[in-house]
Amino acid sequence: MPNTETQGTNADSLSLDHLRAFIAVVETGRQTRAARRLRVTQATISRYLKRVEEHFGGGLFEAGTSDRLSTRGLMVEQSVRAVVAELSRTRERLAVDGPVLRIGFIRPMRPLVEKALRSQKALRSQGQVLSIPKFDVRLLELSAEEQAGALGRRELDIAISYSTPEFVARDDIDASLVTEEPFALVIPARAWVHGKPSIASLRSLRHAYSPRRFSSQLAAAEAQWLCDNGLVPDRTIECELGSEILAYAGAGYGYGFLPALWSMGGHEGVVFVPVPEFSATAKIAAYSLKHVNPWVVQLREQLSKTARATLQQFRAGSRRSLP
């Protein structure tokens, strides 16, 4: 007599192959393409997809299409991606002696992240860190938006980024403040004349700006500064990345504002000018998801503390990039 309990369990179960087949169909838009990607037959993909749809109680794609997910399909996709990412993350960690900690960071934070991790390693070698296991590190330079998405998909353990809306609006993450940065005016070196920025020199240059990447206050503060200094730029350039603003200034074609932290990079051909009257600031914090391992939270807090101390030392000591 058949074991009906076992049959029922098997009928309701999904394997990793089923989930990967579903994601492959979503990403390629066709079962034939998904089959080629996974190196299986189309019949296998069709069978796996049918099992996934049966498991979730209905069709996952809009009727008559093979590339547009239904409302049910969108909900399933989000959950399936999270499961596949978590399984991949676990496999990655088990492949080494210790866990793999994935840390995302924005470009100007790189020297601070490096220093914080070196300090952490030194403490461990001296036996001063007991509650954090030995771990490998994977460092990923990503934009704020990319980090927020990767953190939500569990593709990052810690994100170090500006406090953009992608982070602030979420209630599933915790944060440790690293710094609240003033902005500095970034100008070509030739526009630094007799110990101050030459406003006359700036009038012929492009105004390079990033409207929302660093701070919600930035656009208003920047507009006020331009007005106060009689600058009405004929040409403006909207920049996706802070490095683009640096590139325009370094090439002698433009000027703009960046968080003062960027001055730590020692960028050639530019001068970072403090602007005390500039009202906007940019917050930078270390983020992790709530309900993660306590040692990840502890490490996040230690990294932010070390980065903050390093930044204070930099400001108190040499300010080579700032006049």
CSV table of C-alpha atoms in Angstrom, one decimal, residues 30-262:
chain,number,residue,atom,x,y,z
A,30,ARG,CA,11.4,32.3,-22.1
A,31,GLN,CA,11.4,28.7,-21.0
A,32,THR,CA,13.8,27.8,-23.9
A,33,ARG,CA,16.3,30.5,-22.8
A,34,ALA,CA,16.0,29.3,-19.2
A,35,ALA,CA,16.7,25.8,-20.3
A,36,ARG,CA,19.8,26.9,-22.2
A,37,ARG,CA,21.0,28.8,-19.2
A,38,LEU,CA,20.6,25.9,-16.8
A,39,ARG,CA,21.7,23.3,-19.3
A,40,VAL,CA,18.5,21.2,-19.0
A,41,THR,CA,15.7,20.4,-21.5
A,42,GLN,CA,12.7,22.7,-22.0
A,43,ALA,CA,10.5,19.9,-20.7
A,44,THR,CA,12.4,19.9,-17.5
A,45,ILE,CA,11.9,23.7,-17.1
A,46,SER,CA,8.2,23.3,-17.9
A,47,ARG,CA,7.8,20.6,-15.3
A,48,TYR,CA,9.7,22.5,-12.7
A,49,LEU,CA,7.7,25.7,-13.4
A,50,LYS,CA,4.4,23.7,-13.1
A,51,ARG,CA,5.5,22.4,-9.7
A,52,VAL,CA,6.3,25.9,-8.5
A,53,GLU,CA,2.9,27.2,-9.7
A,54,GLU,CA,1.1,24.2,-8.0
A,55,HIS,CA,2.9,24.9,-4.8
A,56,PHE,CA,1.8,28.5,-4.7
A,57,GLY,CA,-1.7,27.8,-5.8
A,58,GLY,CA,-2.0,29.4,-9.2
A,59,GLY,CA,-0.3,30.8,-12.3
A,60,LEU,CA,2.6,33.1,-11.7
A,61,PHE,CA,2.6,34.9,-15.1
A,62,GLU,CA,0.0,37.0,-16.7
A,63,ALA,CA,-2.3,35.0,-19.0
A,64,GLY,CA,-1.0,34.8,-22.6
A,65,THR,CA,2.6,35.9,-21.6
A,66,SER,CA,5.8,34.3,-20.6
A,67,ASP,CA,7.7,37.3,-19.4
A,68,ARG,CA,5.3,39.4,-17.2
A,69,LEU,CA,4.7,38.2,-13.7
A,70,SER,CA,1.2,38.3,-12.2
A,71,THR,CA,0.6,39.9,-8.8
A,72,ARG,CA,1.0,36.4,-7.3
A,73,GLY,CA,4.2,35.9,-9.3
A,74,LEU,CA,5.7,39.1,-8.1
A,75,MET,CA,5.2,38.1,-4.5
A,76,VAL,CA,6.7,34.7,-5.1
A,77,GLU,CA,9.7,36.1,-7.0
A,78,GLN,CA,10.6,38.3,-4.0
A,79,SER,CA,10.5,35.3,-1.6
A,80,VAL,CA,12.3,32.9,-4.0
A,81,ARG,CA,15.1,35.4,-4.6
A,82,ALA,CA,15.6,35.8,-0.8
A,83,VAL,CA,15.7,32.0,-0.3
A,84,VAL,CA,18.1,31.4,-3.1
A,85,ALA,CA,20.4,34.3,-1.9
A,86,GLU,CA,20.4,33.0,1.6
A,87,LEU,CA,21.2,29.4,0.5
A,88,SER,CA,24.1,30.8,-1.7
A,89,ARG,CA,25.3,32.9,1.2
A,90,THR,CA,25.3,29.8,3.5
A,91,ARG,CA,27.2,27.7,1.0
A,92,GLU,CA,29.8,30.5,0.5
A,93,ARG,CA,30.4,30.7,4.2
A,94,LEU,CA,30.7,26.9,4.6
A,95,ALA,CA,33.3,26.8,1.9
A,96,VAL,CA,35.8,28.5,4.1
A,97,ASP,CA,37.1,28.0,7.7
A,98,GLY,CA,35.1,30.9,9.0
A,99,PRO,CA,32.1,32.9,8.0
A,100,VAL,CA,32.3,35.3,5.1
A,101,LEU,CA,31.3,38.9,6.0
A,102,ARG,CA,30.2,40.9,3.0
A,103,ILE,CA,30.7,44.7,3.6
A,104,GLY,CA,29.5,47.3,1.1
A,105,PHE,CA,30.9,50.8,1.1
A,106,ILE,CA,30.7,54.0,-0.8
A,107,ARG,CA,33.9,55.2,-2.4
A,108,PRO,CA,34.9,58.0,0.1
A,109,MET,CA,34.6,55.5,2.9
A,110,ARG,CA,37.3,53.1,1.5
A,111,PRO,CA,40.3,54.4,3.6
A,112,LEU,CA,38.2,54.4,6.8
A,113,VAL,CA,36.8,50.9,6.1
A,114,GLU,CA,40.4,49.6,5.5
A,115,LYS,CA,41.6,51.2,8.7
A,116,ALA,CA,38.7,49.8,10.7
A,117,LEU,CA,39.2,46.3,9.5
A,118,ARG,CA,43.0,46.5,10.2
A,119,SER,CA,42.2,47.6,13.7
A,120,GLN,CA,39.7,44.8,14.1
A,121,LYS,CA,42.4,42.3,12.9
A,122,ALA,CA,44.9,43.7,15.3
A,123,LEU,CA,42.6,43.4,18.3
A,124,ARG,CA,41.9,39.8,17.4
A,125,SER,CA,45.6,39.0,17.2
A,126,GLN,CA,46.0,40.4,20.7
A,127,GLY,CA,43.1,38.3,22.0
A,128,GLN,CA,41.0,41.3,22.8
A,129,VAL,CA,37.9,40.3,20.7
A,130,LEU,CA,36.3,37.2,22.1
A,131,SER,CA,32.6,37.3,21.0
A,132,ILE,CA,33.3,37.8,17.2
A,133,PRO,CA,34.4,34.7,15.4
A,134,LYS,CA,37.2,34.6,12.9
A,135,PHE,CA,35.8,35.6,9.5
A,136,ASP,CA,36.8,36.3,5.9
A,137,VAL,CA,35.9,39.6,4.3
A,138,ARG,CA,34.4,40.4,0.9
A,139,LEU,CA,34.5,44.1,0.3
A,140,LEU,CA,32.2,45.6,-2.4
A,141,GLU,CA,32.2,49.2,-3.5
A,142,LEU,CA,28.6,50.0,-4.3
A,143,SER,CA,26.4,53.1,-4.5
A,144,ALA,CA,23.9,53.8,-1.7
A,145,GLU,CA,21.0,52.5,-3.8
A,146,GLU,CA,22.9,49.3,-4.7
A,147,GLN,CA,23.8,48.7,-1.1
A,148,ALA,CA,20.2,49.2,0.1
A,149,GLY,CA,18.9,46.7,-2.4
A,150,ALA,CA,21.7,44.2,-1.7
A,151,LEU,CA,21.1,44.4,2.1
A,152,GLY,CA,17.4,43.7,1.6
A,153,ARG,CA,18.2,40.7,-0.6
A,154,ARG,CA,20.7,39.5,2.1
A,155,GLU,CA,23.5,39.8,-0.3
A,156,LEU,CA,25.3,42.1,2.1
A,157,ASP,CA,25.8,41.8,5.9
A,158,ILE,CA,26.9,45.4,6.5
A,159,ALA,CA,26.3,48.4,4.3
A,160,ILE,CA,28.3,51.7,4.9
A,161,SER,CA,26.6,54.5,3.1
A,162,TYR,CA,25.0,57.9,3.0
A,163,SER,CA,21.6,58.0,4.8
A,164,THR,CA,19.6,58.2,1.6
A,165,PRO,CA,15.8,57.6,1.4
A,166,GLU,CA,16.5,54.0,0.5
A,167,PHE,CA,17.8,53.4,4.0
A,168,VAL,CA,15.9,56.0,6.0
A,169,ALA,CA,12.5,54.8,4.9
A,170,ARG,CA,13.0,51.2,5.9
A,171,ASP,CA,12.0,49.7,9.3
A,172,ASP,CA,13.9,46.4,8.9
A,173,ILE,CA,17.4,47.7,9.4
A,174,ASP,CA,19.5,49.1,12.3
A,175,ALA,CA,22.2,51.8,11.9
A,176,SER,CA,25.3,52.9,13.7
A,177,LEU,CA,26.2,56.5,12.9
A,178,VAL,CA,29.7,57.1,11.5
A,179,THR,CA,29.7,60.8,10.9
A,180,GLU,CA,27.5,63.8,9.9
A,181,GLU,CA,29.7,65.4,7.3
A,182,PRO,CA,29.9,69.1,6.3
A,183,PHE,CA,30.1,69.8,2.6
A,184,ALA,CA,33.2,71.3,0.9
A,185,LEU,CA,33.3,73.3,-2.3
A,186,VAL,CA,35.3,71.3,-4.9
A,187,ILE,CA,37.1,73.6,-7.5
A,188,PRO,CA,39.9,73.2,-10.0
A,189,ALA,CA,43.3,74.1,-8.5
A,190,ARG,CA,43.6,77.0,-10.9
A,191,ALA,CA,40.5,78.6,-9.4
A,192,TRP,CA,42.3,78.8,-6.0
A,193,VAL,CA,43.8,82.3,-6.1
A,194,HIS,CA,45.6,84.1,-3.3
A,195,GLY,CA,44.4,81.8,-0.6
A,196,LYS,CA,40.7,81.7,-1.6
A,197,PRO,CA,38.4,80.5,-4.3
A,198,SER,CA,38.1,82.9,-7.3
A,199,ILE,CA,34.4,83.4,-7.9
A,200,ALA,CA,35.3,85.1,-11.2
A,201,SER,CA,37.0,81.9,-12.3
A,202,LEU,CA,34.0,79.8,-11.5
A,203,ARG,CA,31.6,81.9,-13.7
A,204,SER,CA,33.0,80.3,-16.8
A,205,LEU,CA,32.8,76.7,-15.5
A,206,ARG,CA,30.1,74.1,-15.4
A,207,HIS,CA,28.2,73.7,-12.2
A,208,ALA,CA,28.3,69.9,-11.5
A,209,TYR,CA,25.8,68.7,-9.0
A,210,SER,CA,24.1,65.6,-7.6
A,211,PRO,CA,20.6,66.5,-6.6
A,212,ARG,CA,19.8,63.7,-4.1
A,213,ARG,CA,22.7,61.3,-3.6
A,214,PHE,CA,24.2,62.8,-0.5
A,215,SER,CA,21.6,64.8,1.4
A,216,SER,CA,18.0,65.9,1.0
A,217,GLN,CA,19.2,69.4,2.1
A,218,LEU,CA,21.8,69.7,-0.6
A,219,ALA,CA,19.8,71.2,-3.5
A,220,ALA,CA,18.4,74.1,-1.4
A,221,ALA,CA,21.8,74.8,0.2
A,222,GLU,CA,23.6,74.8,-3.1
A,223,ALA,CA,21.0,77.1,-4.8
A,224,GLN,CA,21.4,79.5,-1.9
A,225,TRP,CA,25.2,79.5,-2.1
A,226,LEU,CA,25.1,80.2,-5.8
A,227,CYS,CA,22.7,83.1,-5.3
A,228,ASP,CA,24.7,84.6,-2.4
A,229,ASN,CA,27.9,84.6,-4.6
A,230,GLY,CA,26.2,85.9,-7.7
A,231,LEU,CA,26.8,82.7,-9.7
A,232,VAL,CA,24.2,82.0,-12.3
A,233,PRO,CA,25.8,79.1,-14.2
A,234,ASP,CA,25.1,79.0,-18.0
A,235,ARG,CA,25.8,75.3,-18.0
A,236,THR,CA,25.0,72.7,-15.3
A,237,ILE,CA,25.7,69.0,-15.3
A,238,GLU,CA,23.7,66.5,-13.3
A,239,CYS,CA,26.1,63.9,-11.9
A,240,GLU,CA,25.1,60.4,-10.9
A,241,LEU,CA,28.3,59.9,-8.8
A,242,GLY,CA,30.5,62.0,-6.7
A,243,SER,CA,33.5,60.9,-8.7
A,244,GLU,CA,32.0,62.7,-11.7
A,245,ILE,CA,32.0,66.0,-9.8
A,246,LEU,CA,35.6,65.4,-9.0
A,247,ALA,CA,36.4,64.6,-12.6
A,248,TYR,CA,34.9,67.9,-13.9
A,249,ALA,CA,36.9,69.8,-11.2
A,250,GLY,CA,40.1,67.9,-11.8
A,251,ALA,CA,39.9,68.5,-15.6
A,252,GLY,CA,39.3,72.2,-15.0
A,253,TYR,CA,35.8,72.2,-16.5
A,254,GLY,CA,33.6,72.5,-13.4
A,255,TYR,CA,32.9,72.8,-9.7
A,256,GLY,CA,30.5,71.5,-7.2
A,257,PHE,CA,30.0,70.3,-3.6
A,258,LEU,CA,31.0,67.0,-2.0
A,259,PRO,CA,31.0,65.8,1.6
A,260,ALA,CA,34.3,66.9,3.1
A,261,LEU,CA,35.2,63.2,3.6
A,262,TRP,CA,36.1,63.0,-0.1
